[in-house]
XYZ file of N, CA, C and O in Angstrom:
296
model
N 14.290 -7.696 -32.775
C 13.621 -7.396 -31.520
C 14.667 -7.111 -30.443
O 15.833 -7.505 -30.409
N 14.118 -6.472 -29.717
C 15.344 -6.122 -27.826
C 14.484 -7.168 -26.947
O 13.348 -7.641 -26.947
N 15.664 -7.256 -26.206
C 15.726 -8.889 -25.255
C 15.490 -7.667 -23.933
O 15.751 -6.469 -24.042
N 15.057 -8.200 -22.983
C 14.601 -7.456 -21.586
C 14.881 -8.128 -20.825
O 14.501 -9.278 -20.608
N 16.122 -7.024 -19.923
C 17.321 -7.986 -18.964
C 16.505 -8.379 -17.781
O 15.839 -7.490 -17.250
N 16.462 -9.593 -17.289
C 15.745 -10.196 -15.853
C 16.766 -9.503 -14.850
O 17.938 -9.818 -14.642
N 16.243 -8.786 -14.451
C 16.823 -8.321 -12.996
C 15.458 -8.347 -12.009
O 14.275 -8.240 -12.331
N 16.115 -8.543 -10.594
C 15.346 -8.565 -9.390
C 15.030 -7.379 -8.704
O 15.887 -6.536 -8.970
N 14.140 -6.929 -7.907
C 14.042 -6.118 -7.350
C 14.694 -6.251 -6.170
O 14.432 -7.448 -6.058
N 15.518 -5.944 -4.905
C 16.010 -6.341 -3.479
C 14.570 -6.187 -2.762
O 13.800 -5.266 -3.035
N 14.277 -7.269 -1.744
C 13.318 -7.362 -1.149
C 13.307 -5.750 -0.123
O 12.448 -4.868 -0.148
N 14.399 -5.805 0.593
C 14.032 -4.517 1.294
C 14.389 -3.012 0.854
O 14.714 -2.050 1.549
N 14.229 -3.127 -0.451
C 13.890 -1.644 -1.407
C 12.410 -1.680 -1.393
O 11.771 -0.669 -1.102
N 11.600 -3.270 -1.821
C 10.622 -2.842 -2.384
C 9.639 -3.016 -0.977
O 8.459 -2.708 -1.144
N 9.922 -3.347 -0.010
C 9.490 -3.168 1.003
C 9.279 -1.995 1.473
O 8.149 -1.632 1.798
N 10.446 -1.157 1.586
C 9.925 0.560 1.813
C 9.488 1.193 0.985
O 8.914 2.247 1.259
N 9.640 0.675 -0.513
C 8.430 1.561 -1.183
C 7.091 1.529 -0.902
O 6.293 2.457 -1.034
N 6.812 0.036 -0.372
C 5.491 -0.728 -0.052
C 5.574 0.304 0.909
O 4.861 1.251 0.577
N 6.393 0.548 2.359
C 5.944 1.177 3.479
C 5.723 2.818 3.083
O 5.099 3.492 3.903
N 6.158 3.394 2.000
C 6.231 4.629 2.343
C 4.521 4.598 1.390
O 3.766 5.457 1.846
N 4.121 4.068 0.641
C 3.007 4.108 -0.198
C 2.116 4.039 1.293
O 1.730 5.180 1.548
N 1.619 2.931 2.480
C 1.004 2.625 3.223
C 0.952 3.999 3.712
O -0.109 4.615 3.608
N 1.882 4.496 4.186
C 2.319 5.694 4.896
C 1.631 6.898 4.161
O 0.967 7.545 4.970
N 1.593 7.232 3.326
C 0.521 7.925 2.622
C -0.337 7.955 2.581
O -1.125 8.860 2.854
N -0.553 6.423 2.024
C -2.701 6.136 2.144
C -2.948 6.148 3.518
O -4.167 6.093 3.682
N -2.383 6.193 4.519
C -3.189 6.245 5.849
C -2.846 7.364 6.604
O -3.033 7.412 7.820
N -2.302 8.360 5.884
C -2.492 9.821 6.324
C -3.358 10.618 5.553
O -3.906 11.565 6.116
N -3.626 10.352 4.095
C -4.232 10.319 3.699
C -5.973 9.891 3.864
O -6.914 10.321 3.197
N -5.985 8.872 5.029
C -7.201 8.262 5.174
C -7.347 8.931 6.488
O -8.559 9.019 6.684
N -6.551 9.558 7.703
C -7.091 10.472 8.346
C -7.211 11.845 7.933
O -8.036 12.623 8.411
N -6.318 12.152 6.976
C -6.701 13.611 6.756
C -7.915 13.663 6.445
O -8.650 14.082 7.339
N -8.462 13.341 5.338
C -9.765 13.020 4.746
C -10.813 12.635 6.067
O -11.910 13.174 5.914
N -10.720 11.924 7.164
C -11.549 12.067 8.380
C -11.981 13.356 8.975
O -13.038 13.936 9.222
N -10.358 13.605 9.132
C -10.186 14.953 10.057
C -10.996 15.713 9.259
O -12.054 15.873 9.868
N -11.020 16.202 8.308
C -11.377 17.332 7.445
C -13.561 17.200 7.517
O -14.466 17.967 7.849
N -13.482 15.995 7.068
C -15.191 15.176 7.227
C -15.701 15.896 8.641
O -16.517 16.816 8.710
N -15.073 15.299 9.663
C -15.655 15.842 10.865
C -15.788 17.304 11.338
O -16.634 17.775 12.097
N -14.794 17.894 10.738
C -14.245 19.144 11.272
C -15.742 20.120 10.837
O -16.611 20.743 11.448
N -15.350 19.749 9.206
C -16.920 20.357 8.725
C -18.410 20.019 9.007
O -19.410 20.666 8.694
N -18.289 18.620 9.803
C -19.797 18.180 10.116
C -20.024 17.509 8.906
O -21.239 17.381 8.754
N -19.422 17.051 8.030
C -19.872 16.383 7.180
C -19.650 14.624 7.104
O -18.611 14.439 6.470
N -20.021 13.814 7.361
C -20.342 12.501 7.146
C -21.333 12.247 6.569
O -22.463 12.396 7.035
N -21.017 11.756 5.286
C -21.517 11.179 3.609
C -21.304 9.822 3.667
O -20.470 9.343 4.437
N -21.860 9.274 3.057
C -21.668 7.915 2.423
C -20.210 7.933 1.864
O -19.188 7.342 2.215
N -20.500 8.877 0.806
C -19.214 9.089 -0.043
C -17.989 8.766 0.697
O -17.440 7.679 0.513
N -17.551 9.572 1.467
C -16.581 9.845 2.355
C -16.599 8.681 3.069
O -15.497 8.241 2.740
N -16.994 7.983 3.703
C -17.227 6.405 4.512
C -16.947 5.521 3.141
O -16.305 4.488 3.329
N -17.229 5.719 2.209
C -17.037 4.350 1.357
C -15.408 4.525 1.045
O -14.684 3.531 1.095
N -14.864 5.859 0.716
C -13.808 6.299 0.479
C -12.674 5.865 1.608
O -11.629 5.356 1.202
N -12.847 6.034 2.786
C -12.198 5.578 3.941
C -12.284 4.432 3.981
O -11.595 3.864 4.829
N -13.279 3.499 2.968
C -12.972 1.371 3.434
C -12.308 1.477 2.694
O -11.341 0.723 2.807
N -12.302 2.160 1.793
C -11.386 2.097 0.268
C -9.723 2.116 0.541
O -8.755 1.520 0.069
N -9.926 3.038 1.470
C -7.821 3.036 1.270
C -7.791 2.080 2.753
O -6.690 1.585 2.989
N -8.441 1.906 3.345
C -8.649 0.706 4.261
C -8.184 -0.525 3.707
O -7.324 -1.302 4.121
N -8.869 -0.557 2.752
C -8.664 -2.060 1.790
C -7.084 -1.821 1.401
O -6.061 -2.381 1.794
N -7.239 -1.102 0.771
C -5.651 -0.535 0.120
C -4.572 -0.931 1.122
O -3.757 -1.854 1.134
N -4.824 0.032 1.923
C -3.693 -0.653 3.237
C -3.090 -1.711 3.816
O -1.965 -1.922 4.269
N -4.803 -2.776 3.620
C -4.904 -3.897 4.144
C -3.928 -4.705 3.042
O -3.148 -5.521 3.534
N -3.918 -4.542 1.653
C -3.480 -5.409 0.312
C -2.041 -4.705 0.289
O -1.231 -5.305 -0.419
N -1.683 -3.844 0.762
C 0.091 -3.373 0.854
C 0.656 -4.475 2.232
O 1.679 -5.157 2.185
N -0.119 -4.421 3.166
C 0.312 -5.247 4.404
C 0.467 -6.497 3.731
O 1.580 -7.021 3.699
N -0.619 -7.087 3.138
C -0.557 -8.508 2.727
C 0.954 -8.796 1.966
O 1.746 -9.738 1.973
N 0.896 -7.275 1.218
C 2.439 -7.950 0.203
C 3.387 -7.940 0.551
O 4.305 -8.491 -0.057
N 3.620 -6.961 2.288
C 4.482 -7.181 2.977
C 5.130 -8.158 3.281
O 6.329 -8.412 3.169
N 3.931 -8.946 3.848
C 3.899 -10.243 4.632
C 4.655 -11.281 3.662
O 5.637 -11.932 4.020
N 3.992 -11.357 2.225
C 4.064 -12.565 1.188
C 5.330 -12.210 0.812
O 5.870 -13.264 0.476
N 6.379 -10.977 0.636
C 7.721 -10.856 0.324
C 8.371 -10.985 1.259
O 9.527 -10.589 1.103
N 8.020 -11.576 2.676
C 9.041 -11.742 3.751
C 8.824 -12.874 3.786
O 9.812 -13.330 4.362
N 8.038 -13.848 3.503
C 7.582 -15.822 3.519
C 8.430 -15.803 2.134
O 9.353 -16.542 1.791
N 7.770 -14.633 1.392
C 9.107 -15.772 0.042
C 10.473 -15.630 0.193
O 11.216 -16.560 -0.120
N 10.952 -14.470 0.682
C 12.403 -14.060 1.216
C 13.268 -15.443 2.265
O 14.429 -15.849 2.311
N 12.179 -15.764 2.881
C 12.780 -16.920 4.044
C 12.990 -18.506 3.117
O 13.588 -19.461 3.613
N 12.383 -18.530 1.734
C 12.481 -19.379 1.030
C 13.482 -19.530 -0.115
O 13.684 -20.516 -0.824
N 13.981 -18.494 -0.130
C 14.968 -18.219 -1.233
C 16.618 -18.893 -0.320
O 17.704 -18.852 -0.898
């Protein structure tokens, strides 16, 4: 069998990956507005889709938060 080397990730690498992902889904979550309104269209669809990367956003912030409390513990 192959052994799988434990290496760490650096907290503030995976932090800006975290930020640049956020940074997406929430241009992403106005483009998708902008575009809704522009056409006159407000759907369900489109509203459920916008809590959706809402949520998303909200659960990247959280892991923000939880890799800077464990960072202060190390």
């Amino acid at each position: 069998m192959f052994k799988i080397p434990k290496t760490r990730v650096k907290s503030h690498i995976l932090e800006k990956v975290i930020g640049v992902l956020m940074a997406l889904f929430g241009l992403s979550a106005i483009a998708i507005f902008v575009q809704s309104v522009s056409m006159g269209y407000l759907a369900q669809d489109i509203a459920m889709l916008e809590i959706l990367l809402i949520v998303v956003l909200a659960i990247l912030a959280q892991t923000i938060v939880l890799i800077r409390i464990y960072e202060q513990h190390d």
